[in-house]
Tab-separated table of C-alpha atoms (C1' of nucleotides) in Angstrom:
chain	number	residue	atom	x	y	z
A	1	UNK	CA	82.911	86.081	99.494
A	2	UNK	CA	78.933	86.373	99.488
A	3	UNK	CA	77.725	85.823	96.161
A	4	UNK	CA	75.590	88.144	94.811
A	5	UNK	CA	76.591	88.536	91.392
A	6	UNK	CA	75.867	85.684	88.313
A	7	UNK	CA	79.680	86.859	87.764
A	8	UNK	CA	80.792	85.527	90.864
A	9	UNK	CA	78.868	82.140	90.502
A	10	UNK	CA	80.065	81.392	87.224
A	11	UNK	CA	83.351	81.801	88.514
A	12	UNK	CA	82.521	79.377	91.356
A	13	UNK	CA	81.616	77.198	89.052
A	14	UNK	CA	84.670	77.203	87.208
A	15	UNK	CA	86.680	76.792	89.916
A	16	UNK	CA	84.542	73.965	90.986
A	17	UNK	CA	85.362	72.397	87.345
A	18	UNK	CA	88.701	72.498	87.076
A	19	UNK	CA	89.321	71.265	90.850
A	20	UNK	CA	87.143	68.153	89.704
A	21	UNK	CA	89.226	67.780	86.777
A	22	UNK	CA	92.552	67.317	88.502
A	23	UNK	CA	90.793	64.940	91.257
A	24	UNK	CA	89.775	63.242	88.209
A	25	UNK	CA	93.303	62.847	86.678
A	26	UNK	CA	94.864	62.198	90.091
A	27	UNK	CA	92.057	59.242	90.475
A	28	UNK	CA	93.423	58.003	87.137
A	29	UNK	CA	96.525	58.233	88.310
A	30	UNK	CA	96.285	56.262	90.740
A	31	UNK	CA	94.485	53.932	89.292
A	32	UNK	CA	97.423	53.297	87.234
A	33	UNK	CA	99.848	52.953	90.222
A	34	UNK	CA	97.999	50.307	91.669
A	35	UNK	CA	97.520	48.091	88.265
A	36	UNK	CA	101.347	48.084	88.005
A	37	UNK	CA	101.367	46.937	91.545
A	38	UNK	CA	98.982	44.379	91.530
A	39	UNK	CA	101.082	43.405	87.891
A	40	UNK	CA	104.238	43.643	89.770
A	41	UNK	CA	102.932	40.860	92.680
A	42	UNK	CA	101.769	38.715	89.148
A	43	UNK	CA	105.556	38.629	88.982
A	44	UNK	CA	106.020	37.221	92.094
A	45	UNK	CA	106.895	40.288	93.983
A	46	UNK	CA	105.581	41.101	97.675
A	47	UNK	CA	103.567	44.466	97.122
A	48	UNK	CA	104.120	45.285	100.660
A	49	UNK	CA	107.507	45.179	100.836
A	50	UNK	CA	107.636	46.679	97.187
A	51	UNK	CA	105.665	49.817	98.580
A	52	UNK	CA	108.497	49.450	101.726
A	53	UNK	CA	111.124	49.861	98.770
A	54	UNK	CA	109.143	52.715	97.760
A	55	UNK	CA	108.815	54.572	100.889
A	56	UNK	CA	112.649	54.149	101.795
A	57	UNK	CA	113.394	55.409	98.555
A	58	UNK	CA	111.386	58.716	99.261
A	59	UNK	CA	112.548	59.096	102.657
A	60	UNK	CA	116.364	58.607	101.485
A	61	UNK	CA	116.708	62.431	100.987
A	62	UNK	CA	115.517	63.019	104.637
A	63	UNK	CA	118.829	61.272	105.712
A	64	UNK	CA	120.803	64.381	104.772
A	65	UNK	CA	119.729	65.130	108.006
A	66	UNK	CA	122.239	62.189	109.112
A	67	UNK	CA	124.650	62.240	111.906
A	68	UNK	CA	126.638	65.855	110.746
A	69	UNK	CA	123.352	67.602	110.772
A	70	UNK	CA	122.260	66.481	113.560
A	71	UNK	CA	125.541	67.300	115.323
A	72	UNK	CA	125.487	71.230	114.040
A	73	UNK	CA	121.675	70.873	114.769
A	74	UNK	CA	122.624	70.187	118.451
A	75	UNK	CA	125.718	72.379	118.015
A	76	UNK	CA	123.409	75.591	117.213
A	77	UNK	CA	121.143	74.807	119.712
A	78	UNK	CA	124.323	75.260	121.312
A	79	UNK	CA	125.414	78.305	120.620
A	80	UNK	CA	123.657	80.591	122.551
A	81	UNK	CA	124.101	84.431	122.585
A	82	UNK	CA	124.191	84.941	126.296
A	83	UNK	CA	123.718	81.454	128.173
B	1	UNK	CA	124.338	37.073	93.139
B	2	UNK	CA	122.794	34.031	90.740
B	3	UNK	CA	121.249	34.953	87.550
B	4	UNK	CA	117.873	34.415	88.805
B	5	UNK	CA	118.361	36.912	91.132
B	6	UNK	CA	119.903	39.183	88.917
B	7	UNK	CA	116.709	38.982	86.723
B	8	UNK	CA	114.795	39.706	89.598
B	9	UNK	CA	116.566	42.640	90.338
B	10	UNK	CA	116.500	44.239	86.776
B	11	UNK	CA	112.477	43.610	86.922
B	12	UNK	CA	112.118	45.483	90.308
B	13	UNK	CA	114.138	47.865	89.036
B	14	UNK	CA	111.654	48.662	86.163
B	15	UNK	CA	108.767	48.586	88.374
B	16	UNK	CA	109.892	50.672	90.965
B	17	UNK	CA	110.814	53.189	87.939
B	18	UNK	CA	107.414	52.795	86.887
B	19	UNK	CA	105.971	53.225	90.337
B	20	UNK	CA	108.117	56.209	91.111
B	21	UNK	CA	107.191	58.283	87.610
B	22	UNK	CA	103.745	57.677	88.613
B	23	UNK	CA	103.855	58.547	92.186
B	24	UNK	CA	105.584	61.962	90.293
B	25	UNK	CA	102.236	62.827	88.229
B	26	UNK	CA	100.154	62.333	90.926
B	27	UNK	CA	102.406	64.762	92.936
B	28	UNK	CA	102.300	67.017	89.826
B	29	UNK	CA	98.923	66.997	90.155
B	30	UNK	CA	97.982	67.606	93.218
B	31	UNK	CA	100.011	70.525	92.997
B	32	UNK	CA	98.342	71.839	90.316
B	33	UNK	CA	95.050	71.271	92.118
B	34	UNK	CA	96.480	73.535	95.305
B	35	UNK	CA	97.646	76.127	92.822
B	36	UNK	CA	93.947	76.245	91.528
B	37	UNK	CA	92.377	76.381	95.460
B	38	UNK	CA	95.266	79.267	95.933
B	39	UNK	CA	93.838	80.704	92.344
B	40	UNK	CA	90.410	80.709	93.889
B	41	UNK	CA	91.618	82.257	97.248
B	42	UNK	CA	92.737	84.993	95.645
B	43	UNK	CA	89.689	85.533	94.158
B	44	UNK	CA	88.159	85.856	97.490
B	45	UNK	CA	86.568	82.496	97.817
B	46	UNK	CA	87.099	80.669	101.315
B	47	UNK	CA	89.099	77.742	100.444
B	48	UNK	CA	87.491	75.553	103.392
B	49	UNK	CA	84.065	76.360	102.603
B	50	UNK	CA	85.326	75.320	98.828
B	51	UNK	CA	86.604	71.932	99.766
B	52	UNK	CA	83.293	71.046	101.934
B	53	UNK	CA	81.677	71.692	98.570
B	54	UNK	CA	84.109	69.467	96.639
B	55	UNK	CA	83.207	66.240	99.204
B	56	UNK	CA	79.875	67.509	99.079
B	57	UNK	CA	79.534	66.607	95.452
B	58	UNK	CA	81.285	63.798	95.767
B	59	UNK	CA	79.240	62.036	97.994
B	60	UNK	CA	75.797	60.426	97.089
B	61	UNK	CA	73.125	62.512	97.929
B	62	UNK	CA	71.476	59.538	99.964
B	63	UNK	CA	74.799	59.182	101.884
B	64	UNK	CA	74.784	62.536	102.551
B	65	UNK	CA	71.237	62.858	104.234
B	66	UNK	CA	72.013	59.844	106.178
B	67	UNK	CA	75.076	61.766	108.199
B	68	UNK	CA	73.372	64.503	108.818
B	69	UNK	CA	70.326	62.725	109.939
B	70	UNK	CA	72.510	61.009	112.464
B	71	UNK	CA	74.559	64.531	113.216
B	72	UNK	CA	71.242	65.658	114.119
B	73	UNK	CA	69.624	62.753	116.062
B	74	UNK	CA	72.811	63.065	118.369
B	75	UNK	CA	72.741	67.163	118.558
B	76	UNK	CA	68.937	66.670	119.533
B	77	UNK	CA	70.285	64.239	122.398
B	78	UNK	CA	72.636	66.669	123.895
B	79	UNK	CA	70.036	69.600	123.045
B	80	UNK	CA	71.985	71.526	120.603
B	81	UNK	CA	69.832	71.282	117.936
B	82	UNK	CA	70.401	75.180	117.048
B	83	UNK	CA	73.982	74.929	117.200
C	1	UNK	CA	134.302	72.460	124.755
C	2	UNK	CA	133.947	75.657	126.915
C	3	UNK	CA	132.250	75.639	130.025
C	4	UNK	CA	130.065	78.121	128.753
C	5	UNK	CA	129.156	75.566	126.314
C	6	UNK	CA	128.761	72.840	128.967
C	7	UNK	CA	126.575	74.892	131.223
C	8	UNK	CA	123.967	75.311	127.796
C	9	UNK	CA	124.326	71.507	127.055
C	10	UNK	CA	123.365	70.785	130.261
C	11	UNK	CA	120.784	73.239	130.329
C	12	UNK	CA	119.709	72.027	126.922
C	13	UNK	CA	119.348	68.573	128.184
C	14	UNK	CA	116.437	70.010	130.887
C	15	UNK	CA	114.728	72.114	128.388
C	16	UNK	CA	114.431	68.758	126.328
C	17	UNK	CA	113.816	66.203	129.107
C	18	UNK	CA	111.040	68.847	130.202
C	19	UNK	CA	109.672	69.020	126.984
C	20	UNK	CA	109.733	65.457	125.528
C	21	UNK	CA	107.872	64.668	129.208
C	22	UNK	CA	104.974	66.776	128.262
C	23	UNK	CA	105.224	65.340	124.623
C	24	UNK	CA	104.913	62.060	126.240
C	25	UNK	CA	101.796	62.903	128.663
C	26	UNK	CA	100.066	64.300	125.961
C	27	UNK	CA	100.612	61.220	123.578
C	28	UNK	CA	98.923	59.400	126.554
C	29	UNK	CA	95.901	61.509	126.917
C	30	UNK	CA	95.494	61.168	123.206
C	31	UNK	CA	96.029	57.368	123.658
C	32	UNK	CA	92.824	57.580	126.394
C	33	UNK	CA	90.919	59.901	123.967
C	34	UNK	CA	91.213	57.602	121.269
C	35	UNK	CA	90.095	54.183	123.755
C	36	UNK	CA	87.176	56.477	124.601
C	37	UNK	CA	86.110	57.097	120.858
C	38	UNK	CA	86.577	52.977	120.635
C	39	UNK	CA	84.311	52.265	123.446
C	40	UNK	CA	81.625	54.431	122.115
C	41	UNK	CA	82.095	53.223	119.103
C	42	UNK	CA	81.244	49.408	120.607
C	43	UNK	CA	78.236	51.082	122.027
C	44	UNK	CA	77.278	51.993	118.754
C	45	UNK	CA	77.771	55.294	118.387
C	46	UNK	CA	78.770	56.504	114.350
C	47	UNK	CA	82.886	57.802	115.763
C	48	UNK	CA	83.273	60.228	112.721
C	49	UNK	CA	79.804	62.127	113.675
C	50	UNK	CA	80.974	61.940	116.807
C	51	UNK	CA	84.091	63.949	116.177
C	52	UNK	CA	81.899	66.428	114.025
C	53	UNK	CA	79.486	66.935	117.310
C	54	UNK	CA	82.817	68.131	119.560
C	55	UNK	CA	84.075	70.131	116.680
C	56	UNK	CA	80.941	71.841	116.910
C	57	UNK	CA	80.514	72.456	120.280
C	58	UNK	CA	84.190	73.686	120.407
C	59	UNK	CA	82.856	76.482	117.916
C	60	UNK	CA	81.303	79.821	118.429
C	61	UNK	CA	77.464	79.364	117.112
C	62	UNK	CA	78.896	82.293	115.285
C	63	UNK	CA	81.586	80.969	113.674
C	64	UNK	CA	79.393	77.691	112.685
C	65	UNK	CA	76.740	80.048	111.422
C	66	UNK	CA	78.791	81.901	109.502
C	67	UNK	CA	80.295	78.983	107.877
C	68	UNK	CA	76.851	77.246	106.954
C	69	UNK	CA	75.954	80.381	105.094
C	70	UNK	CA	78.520	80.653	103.124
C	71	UNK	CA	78.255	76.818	101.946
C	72	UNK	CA	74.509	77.477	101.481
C	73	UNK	CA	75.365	80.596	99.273
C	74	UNK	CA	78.102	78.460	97.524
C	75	UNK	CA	75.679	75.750	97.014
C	76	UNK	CA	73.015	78.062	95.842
C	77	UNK	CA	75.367	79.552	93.159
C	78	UNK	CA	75.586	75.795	92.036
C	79	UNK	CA	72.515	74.928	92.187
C	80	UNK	CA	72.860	72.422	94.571
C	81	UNK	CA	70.617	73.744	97.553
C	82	UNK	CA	69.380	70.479	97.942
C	83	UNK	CA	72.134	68.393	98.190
D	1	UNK	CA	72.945	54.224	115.989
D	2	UNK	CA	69.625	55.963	116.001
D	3	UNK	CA	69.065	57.600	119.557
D	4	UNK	CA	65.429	56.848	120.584
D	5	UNK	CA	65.869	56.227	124.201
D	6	UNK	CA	66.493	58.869	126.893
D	7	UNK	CA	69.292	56.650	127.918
D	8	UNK	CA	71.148	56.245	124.857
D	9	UNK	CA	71.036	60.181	125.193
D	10	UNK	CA	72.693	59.721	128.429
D	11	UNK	CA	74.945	57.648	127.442
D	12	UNK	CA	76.312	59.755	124.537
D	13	UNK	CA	76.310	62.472	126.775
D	14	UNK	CA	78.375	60.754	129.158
D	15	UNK	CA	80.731	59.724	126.147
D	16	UNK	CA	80.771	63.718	124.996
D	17	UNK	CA	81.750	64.838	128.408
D	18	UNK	CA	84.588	62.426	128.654
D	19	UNK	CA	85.821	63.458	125.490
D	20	UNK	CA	85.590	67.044	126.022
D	21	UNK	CA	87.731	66.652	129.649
D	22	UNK	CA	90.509	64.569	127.296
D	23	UNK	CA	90.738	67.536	124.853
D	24	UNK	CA	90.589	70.341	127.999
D	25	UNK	CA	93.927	68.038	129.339
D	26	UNK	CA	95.045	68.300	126.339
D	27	UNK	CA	95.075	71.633	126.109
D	28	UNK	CA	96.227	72.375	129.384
D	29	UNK	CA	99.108	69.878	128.882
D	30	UNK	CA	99.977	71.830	125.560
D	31	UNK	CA	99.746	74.919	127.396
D	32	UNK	CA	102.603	74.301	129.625
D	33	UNK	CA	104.530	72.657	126.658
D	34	UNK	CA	104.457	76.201	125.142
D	35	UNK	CA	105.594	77.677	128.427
D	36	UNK	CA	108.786	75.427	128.599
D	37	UNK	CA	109.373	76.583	124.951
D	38	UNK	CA	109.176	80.338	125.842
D	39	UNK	CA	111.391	79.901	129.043
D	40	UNK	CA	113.692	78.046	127.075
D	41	UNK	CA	113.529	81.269	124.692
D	42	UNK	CA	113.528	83.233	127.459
D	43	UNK	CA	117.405	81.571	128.487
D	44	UNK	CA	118.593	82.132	124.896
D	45	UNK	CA	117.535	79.031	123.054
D	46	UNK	CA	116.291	78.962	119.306
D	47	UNK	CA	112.851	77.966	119.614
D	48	UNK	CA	112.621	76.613	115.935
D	49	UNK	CA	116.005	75.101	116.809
D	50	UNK	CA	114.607	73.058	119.738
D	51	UNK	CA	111.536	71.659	118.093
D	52	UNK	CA	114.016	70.586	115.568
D	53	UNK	CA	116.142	68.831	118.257
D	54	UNK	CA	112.898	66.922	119.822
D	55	UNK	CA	112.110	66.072	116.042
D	56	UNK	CA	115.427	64.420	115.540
D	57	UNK	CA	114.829	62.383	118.652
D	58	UNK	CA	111.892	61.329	118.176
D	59	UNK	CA	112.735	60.330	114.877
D	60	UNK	CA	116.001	58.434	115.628
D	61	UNK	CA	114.366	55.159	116.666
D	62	UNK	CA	112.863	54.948	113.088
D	63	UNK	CA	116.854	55.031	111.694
D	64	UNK	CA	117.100	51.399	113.205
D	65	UNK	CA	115.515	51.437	109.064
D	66	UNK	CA	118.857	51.799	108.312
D	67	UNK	CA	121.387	50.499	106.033
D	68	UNK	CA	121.460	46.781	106.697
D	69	UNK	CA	117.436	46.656	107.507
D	70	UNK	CA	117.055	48.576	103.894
D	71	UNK	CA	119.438	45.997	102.447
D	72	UNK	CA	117.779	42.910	103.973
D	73	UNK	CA	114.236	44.985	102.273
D	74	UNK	CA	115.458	44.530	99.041
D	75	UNK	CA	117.130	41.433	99.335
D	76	UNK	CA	113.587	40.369	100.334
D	77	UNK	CA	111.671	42.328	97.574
D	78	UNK	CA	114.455	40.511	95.209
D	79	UNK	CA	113.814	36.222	97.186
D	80	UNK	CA	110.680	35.562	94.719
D	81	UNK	CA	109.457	31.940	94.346
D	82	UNK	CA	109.361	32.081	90.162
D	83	UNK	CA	110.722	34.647	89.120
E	1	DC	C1'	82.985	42.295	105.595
E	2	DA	C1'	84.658	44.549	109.470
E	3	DC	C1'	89.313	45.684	111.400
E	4	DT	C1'	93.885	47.327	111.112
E	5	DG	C1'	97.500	49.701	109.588
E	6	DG	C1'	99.474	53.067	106.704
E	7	DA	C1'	99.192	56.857	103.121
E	8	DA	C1'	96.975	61.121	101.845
E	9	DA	C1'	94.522	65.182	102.985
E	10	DA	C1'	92.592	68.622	105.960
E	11	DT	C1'	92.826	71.134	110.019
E	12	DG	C1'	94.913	73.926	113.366
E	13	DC	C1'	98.957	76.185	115.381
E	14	DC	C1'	103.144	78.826	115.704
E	15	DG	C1'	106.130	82.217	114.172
E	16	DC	C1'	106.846	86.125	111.240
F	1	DG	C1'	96.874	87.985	109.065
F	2	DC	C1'	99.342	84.752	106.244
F	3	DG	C1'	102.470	80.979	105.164
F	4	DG	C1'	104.616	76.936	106.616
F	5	DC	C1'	104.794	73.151	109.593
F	6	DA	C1'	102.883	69.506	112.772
F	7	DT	C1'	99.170	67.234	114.209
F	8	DT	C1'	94.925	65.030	113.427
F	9	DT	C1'	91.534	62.985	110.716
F	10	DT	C1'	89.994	60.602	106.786
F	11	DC	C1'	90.526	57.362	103.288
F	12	DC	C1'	91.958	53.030	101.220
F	13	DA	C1'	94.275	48.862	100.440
F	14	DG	C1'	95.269	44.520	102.582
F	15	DT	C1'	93.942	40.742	105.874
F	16	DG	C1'	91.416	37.480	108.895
DNA sequence: CACTGGAAAATGCCGC
DNA sequence: GCGGCATTTTCCAGTG
């Protein structure tokens, strides 16, 4: 888009706005996150392996793809029309 | 498992609930913010162009001159100054 | 198993040797690419401007022209010409 | 670094060229990665199939993060001096 | 306080 | 040409 109306900038600028908002709230955010990390290793707790704990607990889902779907994965590779 | 550990366990527990709700909102978030650039999009605005002007603002002004100054100390090396 | 189905496994398993060989030489280029970047780095050279002068050269002044104009217009409507 | 002599020009000219012949083998090696893929096509394969084969492999080595590594994680996170 | 590794984000690419 | 996915780059916390 070339701007050449005050329309279109004031839109711009809006847009502008509101995306700054939400990296605002995302800073907070995190902000947040890490104080109840560094609160959790106050406790006594490794933050490295506690973010580990985190991580395996988001990639848990993934492991659907575990040993059956990997077999019809391989088995549809398979399953060519005329090989 | 000794009650020590069992204490342990109940606290990680609550701070990897903690950790996890928060890791949601900032997910949340960030979607929101990608609905917005989509938003914008649509309204004809190039979303790269639109995220250069995000970092843009970001940045300290002074920071800012001092990349391009080197950006165009090395372009005037290799002779590219009008690229 | 058929020995239709034998005949694709097999041929499977040269499609994928092929292909995770390439995978693997291009890994190693990207390995070199990345020593490269170090070195100039210990020469001194600023590595992220240095990435920003090959992105630029890979352009079409065109493109990059194109591109600058509509930040400056962006800017403009923000009244940020001078950042 | 700020570029004042002709042979720190050089130099970063040398460094660009080097670069740029790493990205061209990249591209070249990329190149014939696609032609595998469309061959393999070509013999009946599912193209989106196959990448998904070569993801699985490459990600299989990262499942040694399996159960009784996971385990021994949290058994870790739980081993805190005072808790 | 620079380096290193790892997470997040941006870019670029492939298929539709 | 666009949307989704994979790669690449950037950013940031942790460490010596």
């Amino acid at each position: 888009m070339t701007i050449t109306t005050s329309d279109a900038a004031a839109q711009l600028q809006q847009y502008i706005d509101r995306l700054e908002r939400l990296e605002d709230e995302i800073k907070e955010v995190r902000t947040q996150f890490n104080e109840v990390i560094l609160e959790a290793k106050g406790s006594g707790f490794d933050t490295k392996v506690l973010r580990q704990v985190l991580k395996i607990r988001k990639m848990k889902p993934h492991e659907r793809l575990e040993q059956e779907e990997i077999l019809a994965t391989y088995l549809h590779a398979l399953d060519m029309e005329d090989a």
